[in-house]
Coordinates of C-alpha atoms in Angstrom, one line a residue:
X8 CA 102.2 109.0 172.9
X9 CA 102.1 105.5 171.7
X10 CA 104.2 104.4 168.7
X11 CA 103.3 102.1 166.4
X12 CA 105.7 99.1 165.0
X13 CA 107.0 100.3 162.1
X14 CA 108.1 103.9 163.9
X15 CA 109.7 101.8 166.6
X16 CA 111.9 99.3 164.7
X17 CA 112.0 102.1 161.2
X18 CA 115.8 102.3 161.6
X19 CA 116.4 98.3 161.0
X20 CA 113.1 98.4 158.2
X21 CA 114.8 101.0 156.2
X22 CA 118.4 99.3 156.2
X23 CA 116.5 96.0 155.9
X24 CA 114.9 97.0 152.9
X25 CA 117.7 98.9 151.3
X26 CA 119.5 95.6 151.6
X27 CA 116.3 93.4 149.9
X28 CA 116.7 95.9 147.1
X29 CA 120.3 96.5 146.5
X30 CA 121.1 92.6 146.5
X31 CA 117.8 91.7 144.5
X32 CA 119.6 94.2 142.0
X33 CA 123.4 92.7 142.6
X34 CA 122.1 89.3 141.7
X35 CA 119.8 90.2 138.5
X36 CA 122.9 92.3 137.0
X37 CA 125.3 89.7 138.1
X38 CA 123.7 87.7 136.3
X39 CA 123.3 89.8 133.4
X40 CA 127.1 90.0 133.2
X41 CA 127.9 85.9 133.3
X42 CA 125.0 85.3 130.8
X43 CA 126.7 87.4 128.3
X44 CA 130.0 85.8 128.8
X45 CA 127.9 82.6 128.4
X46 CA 126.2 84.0 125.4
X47 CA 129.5 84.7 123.7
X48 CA 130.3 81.1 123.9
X49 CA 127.0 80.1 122.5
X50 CA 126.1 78.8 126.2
X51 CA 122.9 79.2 128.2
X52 CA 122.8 80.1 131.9
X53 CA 119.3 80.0 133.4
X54 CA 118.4 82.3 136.3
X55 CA 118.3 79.6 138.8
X56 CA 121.2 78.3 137.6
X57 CA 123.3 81.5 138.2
X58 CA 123.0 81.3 142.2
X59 CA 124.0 77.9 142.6
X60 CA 127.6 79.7 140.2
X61 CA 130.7 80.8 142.0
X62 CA 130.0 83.8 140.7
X63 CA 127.4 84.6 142.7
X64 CA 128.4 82.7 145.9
X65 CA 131.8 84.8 145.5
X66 CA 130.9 88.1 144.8
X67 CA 127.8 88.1 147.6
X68 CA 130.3 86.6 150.4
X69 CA 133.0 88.9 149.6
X70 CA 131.3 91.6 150.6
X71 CA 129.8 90.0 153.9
X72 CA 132.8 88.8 154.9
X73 CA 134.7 92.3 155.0
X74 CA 131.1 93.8 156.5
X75 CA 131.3 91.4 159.6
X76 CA 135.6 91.7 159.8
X77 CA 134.8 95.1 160.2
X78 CA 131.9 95.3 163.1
X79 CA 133.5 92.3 164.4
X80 CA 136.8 94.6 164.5
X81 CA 135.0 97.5 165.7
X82 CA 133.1 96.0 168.6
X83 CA 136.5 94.1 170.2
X84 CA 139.3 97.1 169.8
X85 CA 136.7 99.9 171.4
X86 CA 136.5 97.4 174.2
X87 CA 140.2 98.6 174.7
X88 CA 141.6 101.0 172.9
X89 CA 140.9 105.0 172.5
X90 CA 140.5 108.1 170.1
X91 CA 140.4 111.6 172.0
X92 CA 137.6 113.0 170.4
X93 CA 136.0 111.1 168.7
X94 CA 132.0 110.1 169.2
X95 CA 133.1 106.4 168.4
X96 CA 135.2 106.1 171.5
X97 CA 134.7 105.8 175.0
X98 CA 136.4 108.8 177.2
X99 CA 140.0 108.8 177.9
X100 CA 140.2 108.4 181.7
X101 CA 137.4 106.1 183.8
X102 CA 134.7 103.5 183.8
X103 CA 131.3 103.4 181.8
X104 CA 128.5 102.7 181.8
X105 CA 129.3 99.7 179.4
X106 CA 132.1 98.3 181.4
X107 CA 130.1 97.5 184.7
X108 CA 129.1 93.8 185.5
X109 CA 125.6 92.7 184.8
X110 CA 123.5 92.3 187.8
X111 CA 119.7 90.9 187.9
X112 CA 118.5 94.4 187.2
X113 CA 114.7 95.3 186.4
X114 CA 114.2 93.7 182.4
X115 CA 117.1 92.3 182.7
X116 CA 117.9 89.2 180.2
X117 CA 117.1 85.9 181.8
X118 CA 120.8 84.6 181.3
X119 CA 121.8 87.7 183.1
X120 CA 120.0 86.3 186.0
X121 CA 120.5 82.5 185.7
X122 CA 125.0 83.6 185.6
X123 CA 127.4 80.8 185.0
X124 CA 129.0 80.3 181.4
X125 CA 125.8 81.4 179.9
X126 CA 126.2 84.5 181.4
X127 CA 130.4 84.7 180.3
X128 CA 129.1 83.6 176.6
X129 CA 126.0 86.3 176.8
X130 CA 128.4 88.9 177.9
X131 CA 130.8 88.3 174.6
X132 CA 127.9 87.2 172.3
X133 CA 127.5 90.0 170.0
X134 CA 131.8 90.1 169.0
X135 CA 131.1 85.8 168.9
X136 CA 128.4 86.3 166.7
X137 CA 130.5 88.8 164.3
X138 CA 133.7 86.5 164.1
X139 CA 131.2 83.5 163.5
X140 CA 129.5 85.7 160.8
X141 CA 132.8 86.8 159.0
X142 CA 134.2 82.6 159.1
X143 CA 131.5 81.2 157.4
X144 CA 131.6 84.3 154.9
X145 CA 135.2 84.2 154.3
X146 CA 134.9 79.7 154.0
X147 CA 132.0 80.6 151.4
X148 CA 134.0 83.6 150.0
X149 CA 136.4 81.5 149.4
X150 CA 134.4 78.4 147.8
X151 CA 132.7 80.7 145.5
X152 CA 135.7 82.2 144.4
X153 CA 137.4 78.7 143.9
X154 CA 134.3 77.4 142.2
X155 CA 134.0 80.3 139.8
X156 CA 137.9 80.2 138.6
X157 CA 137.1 76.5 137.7
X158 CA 133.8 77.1 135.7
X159 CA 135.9 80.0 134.1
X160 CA 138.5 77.7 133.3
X161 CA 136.5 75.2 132.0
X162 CA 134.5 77.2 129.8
X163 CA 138.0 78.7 128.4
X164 CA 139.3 75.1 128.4
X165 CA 141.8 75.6 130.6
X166 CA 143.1 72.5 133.3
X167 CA 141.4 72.3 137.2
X168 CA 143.5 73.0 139.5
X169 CA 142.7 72.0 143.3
X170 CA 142.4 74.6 146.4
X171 CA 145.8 74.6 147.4
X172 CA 147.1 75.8 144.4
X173 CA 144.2 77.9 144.1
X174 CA 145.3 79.5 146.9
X175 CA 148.8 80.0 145.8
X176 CA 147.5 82.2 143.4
X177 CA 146.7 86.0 143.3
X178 CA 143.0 85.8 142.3
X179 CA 141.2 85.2 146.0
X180 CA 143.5 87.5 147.9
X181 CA 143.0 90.3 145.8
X182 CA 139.2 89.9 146.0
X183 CA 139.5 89.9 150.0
X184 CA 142.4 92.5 150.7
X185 CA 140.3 95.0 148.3
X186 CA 137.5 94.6 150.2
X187 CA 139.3 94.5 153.9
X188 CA 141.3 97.7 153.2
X189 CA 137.5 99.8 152.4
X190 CA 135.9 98.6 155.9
X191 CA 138.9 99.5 157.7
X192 CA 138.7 103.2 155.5
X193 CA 135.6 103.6 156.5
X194 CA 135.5 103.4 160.0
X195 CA 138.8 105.2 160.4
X196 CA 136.8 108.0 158.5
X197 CA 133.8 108.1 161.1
X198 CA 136.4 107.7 164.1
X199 CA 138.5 110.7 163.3
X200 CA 135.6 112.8 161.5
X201 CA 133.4 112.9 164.4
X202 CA 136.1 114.5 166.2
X203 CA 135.6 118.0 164.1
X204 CA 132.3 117.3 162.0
X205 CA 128.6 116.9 163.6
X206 CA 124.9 116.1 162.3
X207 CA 122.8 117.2 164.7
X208 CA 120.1 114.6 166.0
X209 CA 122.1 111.6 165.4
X210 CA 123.7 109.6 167.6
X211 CA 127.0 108.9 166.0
X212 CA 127.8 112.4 166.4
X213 CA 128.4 114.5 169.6
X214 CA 126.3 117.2 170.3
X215 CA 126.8 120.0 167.7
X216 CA 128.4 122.2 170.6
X217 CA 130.8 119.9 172.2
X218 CA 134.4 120.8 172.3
X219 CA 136.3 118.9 169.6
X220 CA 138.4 117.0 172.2
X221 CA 135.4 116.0 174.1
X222 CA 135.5 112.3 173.9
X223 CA 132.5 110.1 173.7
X224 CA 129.1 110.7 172.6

């Protein structure tokens, strides 16, 4: 039977629109919250003006940047390391079917069958493309975070200070270790939970009458 588009690509439409939503609803109540700080000053903040603030920057980076540390994480140590199991690991002993070198296979990629360094980058692209993600979050993170501090001290009529001693302080690393320490939480949680737990008909779970210390999927 023939499936249309939206049944074949649901999975990334739902989370995809999930996302649309929640942030549409991050940045109108974010910047709720700063216009009544604004307000009780006697100051305006227009709309537009709000997502050009470190407010915004900050608290929308923040939480990319620990997303992408985490899958970034996650794709790298399951290259090499184990959990007897769990779903989320490969098997203890052996090769599989993800560890074998790419050869010019029926639909294979085209840079699978041209090789050479494209081929050495294509084979590493999706943890590149992760620790790429999670840099420029973290750099903009860290902007937004900087940025906000100073239009919070200036408002409060308090001096600038400049990055470096911005970063001496407690403010940005607090923000980024609070957010670091839930990613790494959560996919402990799914590592060692599939070991015991299933949910039948989904594939980060094994099937519903493996033994627990069957490892893999």
């Amino acid at each position: 039977m023939k499936r249309n588009f939206l049944y074949k690509n649901s999975l990334s439409v739902v989370f995809m629109g999930l996302f649309i939503l929640s942030f549409a609803a991050q940045v109108f109540f974010g910047w709720r919250e700063l216009l009544s700080e604004y307000q009780g000053r006697e100051q305006s903040l227009p709309f537009m003006e709000y997502l050009r603030s470190g407010h915004f920057i900050s608290t929308t980076f923040e939480n990319f940047q620990s997303e992408f540390l985490q899958m970034a994480l996650y794709v790298i140590l399951t290259i090499f390391l184990r959990q007897i199991g769990s779903a989320e690991s490969k098997k203890i002993e052996g090769k599989e079917e993800v560890d074998r070198e790419p050869g010019n296979r029926p639909g294979a990629p085209n840079v699978v069958k041209k090789g050479g360094w494209r081929l050495v980058l294509y084979k590493n692209s999706l943890s590149i493309a992760f620790i790429l993600l999670f840099l420029f979050s973290w750099v903009m993170h860290l902007y937004g975070s900087y940025t906000g501090k100073m239009e919070e001290n200036a408002l409060e009529g308090k001096p600038i200070i400049d990055l470096n001693e911005y970063l001496g302080e407690p403010t940005f690393w607090f923000e980024t270790f609070q957010n670091w320490q839930s990613e790494f939480l959560s996919v402990a949680s799914i590592v060692i939970l599939t070991i015991f737990l299933r949910q039948k008909g989904s594939p980060e779970s094994k099937p519903v009458d493996s033994a627990h210390m069957e490892t893999g999927k």
